[in-house]
Amino acid sequence: SAAPTVDLAEAEEFLRLHHSEHPELGPVEYRLAEMHAEVAATGTYRHTPDELTFGARVAWRNSARCIGRLYWRSLKVRDLRDLRDPKEVADECVEHLELAGNGGKVRPVISVFAPDEPGRPAPRIRNEQLIRYAGYVGSDGGVLGDRRNVELTAAAIDLGWRPPARRGPFDVLPLIVEREDAEPAMVELPPDAVLEVPIGHPELPWLADLGLRWHAVPAISNMRLRIGGIDYPAAPFNGWYMGTEIGARNFADVDRYDLLPYLGRRMGLDTSSVRTLWKDRVLVELNRAVLHSFTQAGVTITDHHTESDRFLTHVEKEEAAGRSCPADWTWIVPPMSSGITSVFHRYYDKRELVPNFFPGDTEGV
Ligand code: HEM
Ligand SMILES: N/C(=N/c1cccc(CO[C@@H]2CCNC2)c1)c1cccs1
């Protein structure tokens, strides 16, 4: 027999949850006995496809920082647990992006690759998201592109990635997949797997000439999915964007694209003092540009008002189902116009439930 590497209490709690929410599965006792026998023999157990699908959907439902959970039942789950080879994992991530992008009608998808098992290390995706723009540090210390990805860009170059002849602010980085006992794989994303939206403004024609753009599919690839005591370190998942993520954070943060001062001047605002609220006026127009452009391009996007109302509907539905809906106010409340969104005006249950997603071990490396 092998020493159990899996937390038996967490495994049992998960199987009981699965049967309680799906009575059609019959009594849980048989499954519990099977699990205990497998753990006694091998130190771990294997989820059935149904358990994996249910577990991934509940992990989303338990993600306290996620405002988009109303549609948690619709998550498409790709069972790729037999894949451990870094190159194969990278290639399936390209498939994931094509399936999720769906020509603009973005679908929430998760791909679950091999779990950590005794003596069989799992693959891990180095990139924080499947699609990331390069960040190049200039000799003057300035950065061309996304400052957040300066280290990832250097890692890709170290692995042999050649930036385009003319470096730009939106060069898509290759995917890097690592496994402790294998060579890392680095795969360029083919253009048709990377749906992008050019950014223009409904009333300011000059904005389109700036060449701003963003990718349609946000796909988090460095978090660990934990289900019933089993960890899946490579389980990239995507939804669609809420406009503020791009307009109020990616384009606005000083340590990202830092566009507010430039756009303020182009809009002819008095940027000499914050008291003119010039930053706030630029922020609104930049976010209107993002929502307008995605809609024009036929790419799914949601605004922070609609998404706030949807989330509170989700909280009500969960409570009607007899479940508490854990939520982290500091992440749920959007990064602009907070007080005029519905989620601002209440408290939330902050417990941490499992199944769930946790920071990966490449987090903040
Ligand atoms: C379908 C549309 C979805 C929308 C609009 C949405 C929206 C968001 C937003 C705005 C955040 C905060 C991100 C930030 O502040 O940087 C977030 C966090 C999160 N979302 Fe969702 N989400 C969606 C789907 C999903 C799906 C499908 C999953 C997983 C299956 C998911 C899991 C999470 C997790 C785990 C976090 C917290 C990440 C962290 O702690 O770093 N979301 N979501
Ligand atoms: N819209 C989204 N937004 C995010 C969801 C989770 C995390 C993030 C990015 O988080 C980074 C770490 C902290 N802020 C930036 C963005 C989704 C990504 C995957 C499914 S939905």
Short mmCIF file of C-alpha atoms and ligand atoms in Angstrom, two decimals:
data_model
loop_
_atom_site.label_atom_id
_atom_site.label_comp_id
_atom_site.label_asym_id
_atom_site.label_seq_id
_atom_site.Cartn_x
_atom_site.Cartn_y
_atom_site.Cartn_z
CA SER A 1 0.00 0.00 0.00
CA ALA A 2 1.13 3.61 -0.47
CA ALA A 3 1.10 6.45 2.04
CA PRO A 4 -1.95 8.63 1.26
CA THR A 5 -0.87 11.83 -0.47
CA VAL A 6 -4.49 12.97 -0.68
CA ASP A 7 -6.41 14.58 2.19
CA LEU A 8 -9.05 11.92 2.90
CA ALA A 9 -11.42 14.30 4.72
CA GLU A 10 -11.41 16.72 1.77
CA ALA A 11 -11.90 13.83 -0.67
CA GLU A 12 -14.85 12.49 1.29
CA GLU A 13 -16.42 15.98 1.68
CA PHE A 14 -16.22 16.50 -2.09
CA LEU A 15 -17.82 13.15 -3.01
CA ARG A 16 -20.62 13.82 -0.51
CA LEU A 17 -21.17 17.28 -2.04
CA HIS A 18 -21.33 15.77 -5.55
CA HIS A 19 -23.96 13.22 -4.51
CA SER A 20 -25.96 15.75 -2.49
CA GLU A 21 -26.28 18.10 -5.49
CA HIS A 22 -26.88 15.20 -7.91
CA PRO A 23 -29.24 12.77 -6.15
CA GLU A 24 -29.53 10.81 -9.41
CA LEU A 25 -26.07 9.42 -8.60
CA GLY A 26 -27.58 7.30 -5.81
CA PRO A 27 -26.03 6.60 -2.38
CA VAL A 28 -22.51 7.97 -1.91
CA GLU A 29 -21.33 5.03 0.22
CA TYR A 30 -20.24 2.91 -2.74
CA ARG A 31 -18.15 5.73 -4.20
CA LEU A 32 -16.62 6.48 -0.80
CA ALA A 33 -15.56 2.85 -0.36
CA GLU A 34 -14.08 2.81 -3.87
CA MET A 35 -12.14 6.02 -3.17
CA HIS A 36 -10.76 4.73 0.15
CA ALA A 37 -9.65 1.47 -1.48
CA GLU A 38 -7.89 3.32 -4.32
CA VAL A 39 -6.14 5.71 -1.88
CA ALA A 40 -5.03 2.74 0.27
CA ALA A 41 -3.57 1.04 -2.81
CA THR A 42 -2.04 4.01 -4.64
CA GLY A 43 -1.97 7.02 -2.28
CA THR A 44 -4.43 8.91 -4.44
CA TYR A 45 -7.65 8.47 -6.45
CA ARG A 46 -8.91 9.43 -9.89
CA HIS A 47 -11.97 11.63 -10.41
CA THR A 48 -14.63 10.35 -12.78
CA PRO A 49 -15.31 12.69 -15.74
CA ASP A 50 -18.54 13.78 -14.00
CA GLU A 51 -16.70 14.51 -10.75
CA LEU A 52 -14.08 16.54 -12.65
CA THR A 53 -16.76 18.58 -14.45
CA PHE A 54 -18.77 19.16 -11.26
CA GLY A 55 -15.60 19.99 -9.31
CA ALA A 56 -14.37 22.57 -11.85
CA ARG A 57 -17.79 24.28 -11.96
CA VAL A 58 -18.01 24.38 -8.16
CA ALA A 59 -14.45 25.75 -7.97
CA TRP A 60 -15.70 28.66 -10.11
CA ARG A 61 -18.83 28.98 -7.95
CA ASN A 62 -16.55 29.18 -4.87
CA SER A 63 -14.17 31.80 -6.35
CA ALA A 64 -14.85 34.62 -3.89
CA ARG A 65 -13.04 37.26 -5.99
CA CYS A 66 -15.10 36.58 -9.15
CA ILE A 67 -17.96 38.93 -10.09
CA GLY A 68 -18.92 36.77 -13.11
CA ARG A 69 -20.23 33.66 -11.36
CA LEU A 70 -23.90 33.78 -12.40
CA TYR A 71 -23.18 31.36 -15.29
CA TRP A 72 -21.10 28.88 -13.28
CA ARG A 73 -23.16 25.89 -14.53
CA SER A 74 -22.27 26.63 -18.19
CA LEU A 75 -18.49 26.09 -17.86
CA LYS A 76 -17.23 23.79 -20.62
CA VAL A 77 -14.72 21.33 -19.09
CA ARG A 78 -12.00 19.75 -21.28
CA ASP A 79 -10.73 16.56 -19.57
CA LEU A 80 -7.06 16.44 -20.66
CA ARG A 81 -5.72 14.70 -17.53
CA ASP A 82 -3.73 12.19 -19.58
CA LEU A 83 -1.58 14.99 -21.02
CA ARG A 84 1.68 15.65 -19.13
CA ASP A 85 4.10 16.35 -22.01
CA PRO A 86 4.88 20.12 -22.10
CA LYS A 87 4.59 20.36 -25.91
CA GLU A 88 1.25 18.52 -25.98
CA VAL A 89 -0.07 20.74 -23.18
CA ALA A 90 0.99 23.87 -25.10
CA ASP A 91 -0.68 22.64 -28.28
CA GLU A 92 -3.94 21.94 -26.42
CA CYS A 93 -3.82 25.49 -25.01
CA VAL A 94 -3.92 26.75 -28.60
CA GLU A 95 -7.01 24.58 -29.20
CA HIS A 96 -8.49 26.00 -25.98
CA LEU A 97 -8.15 29.56 -27.30
CA GLU A 98 -9.83 28.67 -30.62
CA LEU A 99 -12.70 26.90 -28.81
CA ALA A 100 -13.14 29.74 -26.29
CA GLY A 101 -12.84 32.62 -28.80
CA ASN A 102 -15.56 31.08 -30.98
CA GLY A 103 -15.38 33.92 -33.56
CA GLY A 104 -16.17 36.52 -30.91
CA LYS A 105 -19.00 34.79 -29.06
CA VAL A 106 -16.66 33.94 -26.17
CA ARG A 107 -17.38 30.73 -24.25
CA PRO A 108 -16.20 29.98 -20.69
CA VAL A 109 -13.88 26.95 -20.99
CA ILE A 110 -11.40 25.18 -18.68
CA SER A 111 -8.77 22.66 -19.78
CA VAL A 112 -7.64 20.32 -17.01
CA PHE A 113 -4.22 18.73 -17.52
CA ALA A 114 -2.49 16.05 -15.40
CA PRO A 115 -2.58 16.35 -11.58
CA ASP A 116 0.46 16.13 -9.35
CA GLU A 117 0.91 12.43 -8.51
CA PRO A 118 3.52 10.58 -6.43
CA GLY A 119 6.61 10.28 -8.62
CA ARG A 120 4.89 11.82 -11.67
CA PRO A 121 5.33 15.64 -11.55
CA ALA A 122 2.67 17.64 -13.36
CA PRO A 123 3.24 20.21 -16.11
CA ARG A 124 2.84 23.91 -15.25
CA ILE A 125 2.16 26.89 -17.49
CA ARG A 126 4.65 29.75 -16.84
CA ASN A 127 2.46 32.47 -18.38
CA GLU A 128 -0.06 34.12 -16.04
CA GLN A 129 -2.56 34.22 -18.94
CA LEU A 130 -2.51 32.27 -22.22
CA ILE A 131 -2.35 35.58 -24.10
CA ARG A 132 0.16 38.14 -22.84
CA TYR A 133 1.81 41.14 -24.57
CA ALA A 134 5.59 41.51 -24.41
CA GLY A 135 7.24 44.16 -22.23
CA TYR A 136 10.64 45.39 -23.50
CA VAL A 137 12.89 47.43 -21.18
CA GLY A 138 14.75 50.17 -23.09
CA SER A 139 18.29 51.39 -22.36
CA ASP A 140 16.72 54.47 -20.72
CA GLY A 141 14.71 52.22 -18.36
CA GLY A 142 11.49 52.96 -20.18
CA VAL A 143 9.24 50.07 -21.18
CA LEU A 144 7.69 49.37 -24.59
CA GLY A 145 4.59 47.16 -24.21
CA ASP A 146 3.08 45.65 -21.03
CA ARG A 147 5.33 46.38 -18.06
CA ARG A 148 3.66 43.50 -16.16
CA ASN A 149 5.27 40.97 -18.54
CA VAL A 150 8.88 42.24 -18.57
CA GLU A 151 10.14 39.12 -16.74
CA LEU A 152 8.11 36.70 -18.86
CA THR A 153 9.46 38.42 -22.00
CA ALA A 154 13.03 37.98 -20.76
CA ALA A 155 12.34 34.31 -19.96
CA ALA A 156 10.98 33.75 -23.48
CA ILE A 157 14.05 35.41 -25.04
CA ASP A 158 16.30 33.24 -22.85
CA LEU A 159 14.47 30.18 -24.20
CA GLY A 160 15.17 31.34 -27.75
CA TRP A 161 12.13 33.45 -28.61
CA ARG A 162 12.94 36.05 -31.26
CA PRO A 163 10.87 39.28 -30.91
CA PRO A 164 9.56 40.70 -34.23
CA ALA A 165 12.07 42.76 -36.25
CA ARG A 166 10.10 45.90 -35.32
CA ARG A 167 9.16 45.56 -31.63
CA GLY A 168 5.76 46.98 -30.74
CA PRO A 169 3.50 47.54 -27.72
CA PHE A 170 1.25 44.54 -28.46
CA ASP A 171 3.55 41.66 -29.46
CA VAL A 172 1.91 38.38 -28.35
CA LEU A 173 4.28 36.28 -26.24
CA PRO A 174 4.79 32.53 -26.78
CA LEU A 175 3.40 30.00 -24.31
CA ILE A 176 5.95 28.41 -21.96
CA VAL A 177 5.06 25.05 -20.35
CA GLU A 178 7.42 23.52 -17.80
CA ARG A 179 7.71 20.17 -15.98
CA GLU A 180 10.43 19.62 -13.37
CA ASP A 181 11.72 16.44 -15.06
CA ALA A 182 11.49 17.57 -18.70
CA GLU A 183 12.70 20.28 -21.06
CA PRO A 184 10.33 23.31 -21.16
CA ALA A 185 8.18 23.74 -24.27
CA MET A 186 7.77 27.16 -25.89
CA VAL A 187 5.05 27.55 -28.52
CA GLU A 188 4.11 30.63 -30.58
CA LEU A 189 0.35 31.26 -30.65
CA PRO A 190 -0.91 31.17 -34.25
CA PRO A 191 -2.66 34.47 -35.22
CA ASP A 192 -6.04 32.79 -35.72
CA ALA A 193 -5.94 31.58 -32.11
CA VAL A 194 -5.49 35.16 -30.87
CA LEU A 195 -8.67 37.16 -31.48
CA GLU A 196 -7.92 40.90 -30.97
CA VAL A 197 -9.98 44.10 -30.98
CA PRO A 198 -8.66 47.47 -32.27
CA ILE A 199 -9.67 50.27 -29.87
CA GLY A 200 -11.52 53.35 -31.18
CA HIS A 201 -13.88 55.87 -29.57
CA PRO A 202 -17.51 56.60 -30.55
CA GLU A 203 -16.94 60.40 -30.68
CA LEU A 204 -13.13 60.98 -30.61
CA PRO A 205 -11.92 59.90 -34.09
CA TRP A 206 -8.22 60.48 -33.31
CA LEU A 207 -8.21 57.66 -30.68
CA ALA A 208 -8.36 54.91 -33.33
CA ASP A 209 -5.09 56.25 -34.82
CA LEU A 210 -3.16 55.40 -31.65
CA GLY A 211 -3.03 51.72 -32.59
CA LEU A 212 -4.43 50.57 -29.25
CA ARG A 213 -5.78 47.00 -29.20
CA TRP A 214 -6.53 44.21 -26.74
CA HIS A 215 -7.15 40.45 -26.97
CA ALA A 216 -10.67 39.12 -26.71
CA VAL A 217 -10.14 36.13 -24.41
CA PRO A 218 -8.85 36.45 -20.83
CA ALA A 219 -7.49 33.02 -19.91
CA ILE A 220 -5.82 32.57 -16.49
CA SER A 221 -3.22 29.86 -16.76
CA ASN A 222 -1.10 29.98 -13.58
CA MET A 223 -3.66 29.08 -10.89
CA ARG A 224 -4.01 25.68 -9.23
CA LEU A 225 -7.40 23.93 -9.36
CA ARG A 226 -8.04 21.90 -6.18
CA ILE A 227 -10.88 19.35 -6.14
CA GLY A 228 -11.50 16.80 -3.39
CA GLY A 229 -7.91 17.01 -2.11
CA ILE A 230 -6.37 16.62 -5.56
CA ASP A 231 -4.35 19.48 -7.11
CA TYR A 232 -4.36 20.25 -10.84
CA PRO A 233 -1.51 22.77 -11.32
CA ALA A 234 -2.24 23.31 -15.02
CA ALA A 235 -5.94 24.07 -15.54
CA PRO A 236 -6.23 27.22 -17.70
CA PHE A 237 -9.69 28.78 -17.60
CA ASN A 238 -11.26 31.66 -19.51
CA GLY A 239 -14.36 33.78 -19.40
CA TRP A 240 -14.97 37.05 -21.16
CA TYR A 241 -13.74 40.51 -20.14
CA MET A 242 -15.43 43.13 -18.04
CA GLY A 243 -14.49 46.42 -19.77
CA THR A 244 -12.93 47.99 -16.65
CA GLU A 245 -10.21 45.32 -16.57
CA ILE A 246 -8.86 46.72 -19.84
CA GLY A 247 -9.92 50.37 -19.61
CA ALA A 248 -9.44 51.04 -15.90
CA ARG A 249 -6.50 48.73 -15.15
CA ASN A 250 -4.50 47.37 -18.13
CA PHE A 251 -4.47 50.71 -20.02
CA ALA A 252 -4.59 53.00 -16.95
CA ASP A 253 -2.26 51.55 -14.29
CA VAL A 254 1.05 53.41 -14.04
CA ASP A 255 2.88 50.04 -14.01
CA ARG A 256 0.97 48.82 -17.10
CA TYR A 257 0.31 51.01 -20.19
CA ASP A 258 -0.03 54.27 -18.16
CA LEU A 259 -2.10 56.01 -20.87
CA LEU A 260 -4.02 58.61 -18.82
CA PRO A 261 -1.55 61.52 -18.99
CA TYR A 262 -1.12 61.20 -22.77
CA LEU A 263 -4.86 60.82 -23.43
CA GLY A 264 -5.60 63.74 -21.07
CA ARG A 265 -3.41 66.03 -23.14
CA ARG A 266 -4.93 64.76 -26.41
CA MET A 267 -8.41 65.47 -24.99
CA GLY A 268 -7.25 69.03 -24.20
CA LEU A 269 -7.93 68.71 -20.48
CA ASP A 270 -6.23 70.74 -17.75
CA THR A 271 -3.85 68.10 -16.37
CA SER A 272 -2.02 70.59 -14.09
CA SER A 273 -3.96 69.50 -10.99
CA VAL A 274 -5.81 66.31 -10.02
CA ARG A 275 -8.57 68.59 -8.65
CA THR A 276 -9.77 69.16 -12.20
CA LEU A 277 -10.66 65.41 -12.11
CA TRP A 278 -9.03 65.11 -15.54
CA LYS A 279 -7.98 61.51 -14.74
CA ASP A 280 -11.57 60.58 -13.99
CA ARG A 281 -12.79 62.14 -17.25
CA VAL A 282 -10.15 60.30 -19.29
CA LEU A 283 -11.01 57.05 -17.49
CA VAL A 284 -14.68 57.23 -18.46
CA GLU A 285 -13.87 57.94 -22.13
CA LEU A 286 -11.25 55.18 -22.25
CA ASN A 287 -13.76 52.67 -20.83
CA ARG A 288 -16.44 53.82 -23.26
CA ALA A 289 -13.93 53.25 -26.05
CA VAL A 290 -13.26 49.67 -24.88
CA LEU A 291 -16.96 48.73 -24.60
CA HIS A 292 -17.76 50.42 -27.94
CA SER A 293 -14.88 48.72 -29.77
CA PHE A 294 -15.59 45.18 -28.49
CA THR A 295 -19.26 45.59 -29.34
CA GLN A 296 -18.40 46.92 -32.84
CA ALA A 297 -16.10 43.92 -33.37
CA GLY A 298 -18.82 41.46 -32.25
CA VAL A 299 -16.73 40.27 -29.31
CA THR A 300 -18.39 39.44 -25.97
CA ILE A 301 -17.73 41.98 -23.21
CA THR A 302 -19.66 43.12 -20.16
CA ASP A 303 -19.82 46.50 -18.37
CA HIS A 304 -19.31 46.89 -14.63
CA HIS A 305 -22.91 48.04 -13.96
CA THR A 306 -24.53 45.07 -15.70
CA GLU A 307 -22.03 42.65 -14.17
CA SER A 308 -22.65 44.01 -10.66
CA ASP A 309 -26.39 43.48 -11.00
CA ARG A 310 -25.85 39.97 -12.41
CA PHE A 311 -23.58 39.10 -9.49
CA LEU A 312 -26.20 40.16 -6.91
CA THR A 313 -28.73 38.00 -8.77
CA HIS A 314 -26.25 35.12 -8.40
CA VAL A 315 -25.93 35.78 -4.65
CA GLU A 316 -29.73 35.66 -4.31
CA LYS A 317 -29.94 32.42 -6.33
CA GLU A 318 -27.23 30.80 -4.19
CA GLU A 319 -28.99 31.77 -0.97
CA ALA A 320 -32.28 30.42 -2.38
CA ALA A 321 -30.43 27.14 -3.02
CA GLY A 322 -29.41 27.10 0.65
CA ARG A 323 -25.77 27.96 -0.05
CA SER A 324 -23.78 30.94 1.15
CA CYS A 325 -22.00 32.79 -1.68
CA PRO A 326 -18.48 33.68 -0.51
CA ALA A 327 -17.26 37.05 -1.89
CA ASP A 328 -14.27 39.33 -1.39
CA TRP A 329 -15.58 42.93 -1.48
CA THR A 330 -12.15 44.35 -2.34
CA TRP A 331 -12.09 42.36 -5.62
CA ILE A 332 -15.80 42.23 -6.41
CA VAL A 333 -16.25 46.03 -6.38
CA PRO A 334 -15.09 47.34 -9.80
CA PRO A 335 -11.97 49.56 -10.01
CA MET A 336 -13.95 52.64 -11.17
CA SER A 337 -17.31 54.20 -10.26
CA SER A 338 -17.51 51.84 -7.27
CA GLY A 339 -20.24 53.70 -5.36
CA ILE A 340 -22.58 53.77 -8.37
CA THR A 341 -22.43 49.98 -8.81
CA SER A 342 -24.87 47.81 -6.84
CA VAL A 343 -22.19 45.50 -5.33
CA PHE A 344 -20.64 48.37 -3.35
CA HIS A 345 -23.55 48.81 -0.94
CA ARG A 346 -23.35 45.62 1.14
CA TYR A 347 -21.14 43.15 2.98
CA TYR A 348 -20.36 39.56 1.96
CA ASP A 349 -19.60 36.19 3.52
CA LYS A 350 -15.81 35.82 3.33
CA ARG A 351 -15.35 32.10 4.03
CA GLU A 352 -12.95 30.12 1.78
CA LEU A 353 -14.57 26.98 0.35
CA VAL A 354 -13.15 24.05 -1.63
CA PRO A 355 -13.13 23.07 -4.52
CA ASN A 356 -11.48 26.33 -5.57
CA PHE A 357 -8.66 28.02 -7.52
CA PHE A 358 -5.47 28.99 -5.67
CA PRO A 359 -2.37 31.00 -6.62
CA GLY A 360 0.04 28.79 -8.53
CA ASP A 361 3.62 28.21 -7.42
CA THR A 362 4.81 30.42 -10.28
CA GLU A 363 2.67 33.23 -8.79
CA GLY A 364 4.67 36.44 -8.61
CA VAL A 365 7.89 34.65 -9.58
C1 HEM B 1 -17.78 34.49 -17.86
C2 HEM B 1 -17.34 35.71 -17.60
C3 HEM B 1 -16.49 36.09 -16.41
C4 HEM B 1 -16.30 37.38 -16.01
C5 HEM B 1 -16.91 38.64 -16.64
C6 HEM B 1 -15.41 37.34 -14.87
C7 HEM B 1 -14.95 38.49 -14.21
C8 HEM B 1 -13.94 38.49 -13.28
C9 HEM B 1 -13.24 39.67 -12.83
C10 HEM B 1 -13.49 41.09 -13.33
C11 HEM B 1 -12.33 39.28 -11.91
C12 HEM B 1 -11.35 40.18 -11.14
C13 HEM B 1 -10.07 40.23 -11.98
C14 HEM B 1 -9.13 41.34 -11.54
O1 HEM B 1 -9.57 42.21 -10.75
O2 HEM B 1 -7.98 41.33 -12.02
C15 HEM B 1 -12.46 37.84 -11.76
C16 HEM B 1 -11.71 37.09 -10.89
C17 HEM B 1 -11.71 35.69 -10.89
N1 HEM B 1 -12.48 34.87 -11.70
FE1 HEM B 1 -13.97 35.44 -12.94
N2 HEM B 1 -15.09 36.05 -14.56
C18 HEM B 1 -15.71 35.24 -15.49
C19 HEM B 1 -15.58 33.87 -15.60
C20 HEM B 1 -14.75 33.09 -14.78
C21 HEM B 1 -14.51 31.66 -14.99
C22 HEM B 1 -15.08 30.83 -16.14
C23 HEM B 1 -13.70 31.26 -13.97
C24 HEM B 1 -13.14 29.90 -13.66
C25 HEM B 1 -13.66 28.77 -14.15
C26 HEM B 1 -13.42 32.44 -13.14
C27 HEM B 1 -12.62 32.43 -12.00
C28 HEM B 1 -12.13 33.57 -11.39
C29 HEM B 1 -11.13 33.55 -10.33
C30 HEM B 1 -10.49 32.30 -9.70
C31 HEM B 1 -10.86 34.89 -10.02
C32 HEM B 1 -9.84 35.43 -8.95
C33 HEM B 1 -8.45 35.40 -9.57
C34 HEM B 1 -7.35 35.73 -8.56
O3 HEM B 1 -7.58 35.47 -7.34
O4 HEM B 1 -6.26 36.21 -8.99
N3 HEM B 1 -14.08 33.53 -13.65
N4 HEM B 1 -13.45 37.38 -12.60
N1 LIG B 2 -12.43 38.31 -17.07
C1 LIG B 2 -11.48 37.66 -16.39
N2 LIG B 2 -10.69 38.36 -15.58
C2 LIG B 2 -9.79 37.87 -14.68
C3 LIG B 2 -10.09 36.79 -13.85
C4 LIG B 2 -9.13 36.34 -12.92
C5 LIG B 2 -7.89 36.99 -12.81
C6 LIG B 2 -7.63 38.06 -13.66
C7 LIG B 2 -6.30 38.73 -13.60
O1 LIG B 2 -5.86 38.81 -12.28
C8 LIG B 2 -4.59 39.43 -12.21
C9 LIG B 2 -4.02 39.23 -10.85
C10 LIG B 2 -4.65 40.34 -10.03
N3 LIG B 2 -5.24 41.27 -10.99
C11 LIG B 2 -4.76 40.91 -12.33
C12 LIG B 2 -8.54 38.51 -14.57
C13 LIG B 2 -11.32 36.21 -16.51
C14 LIG B 2 -10.19 35.47 -16.72
C15 LIG B 2 -10.46 34.08 -16.78
C16 LIG B 2 -11.77 33.78 -16.63
S1 LIG B 2 -12.66 35.19 -16.44
#
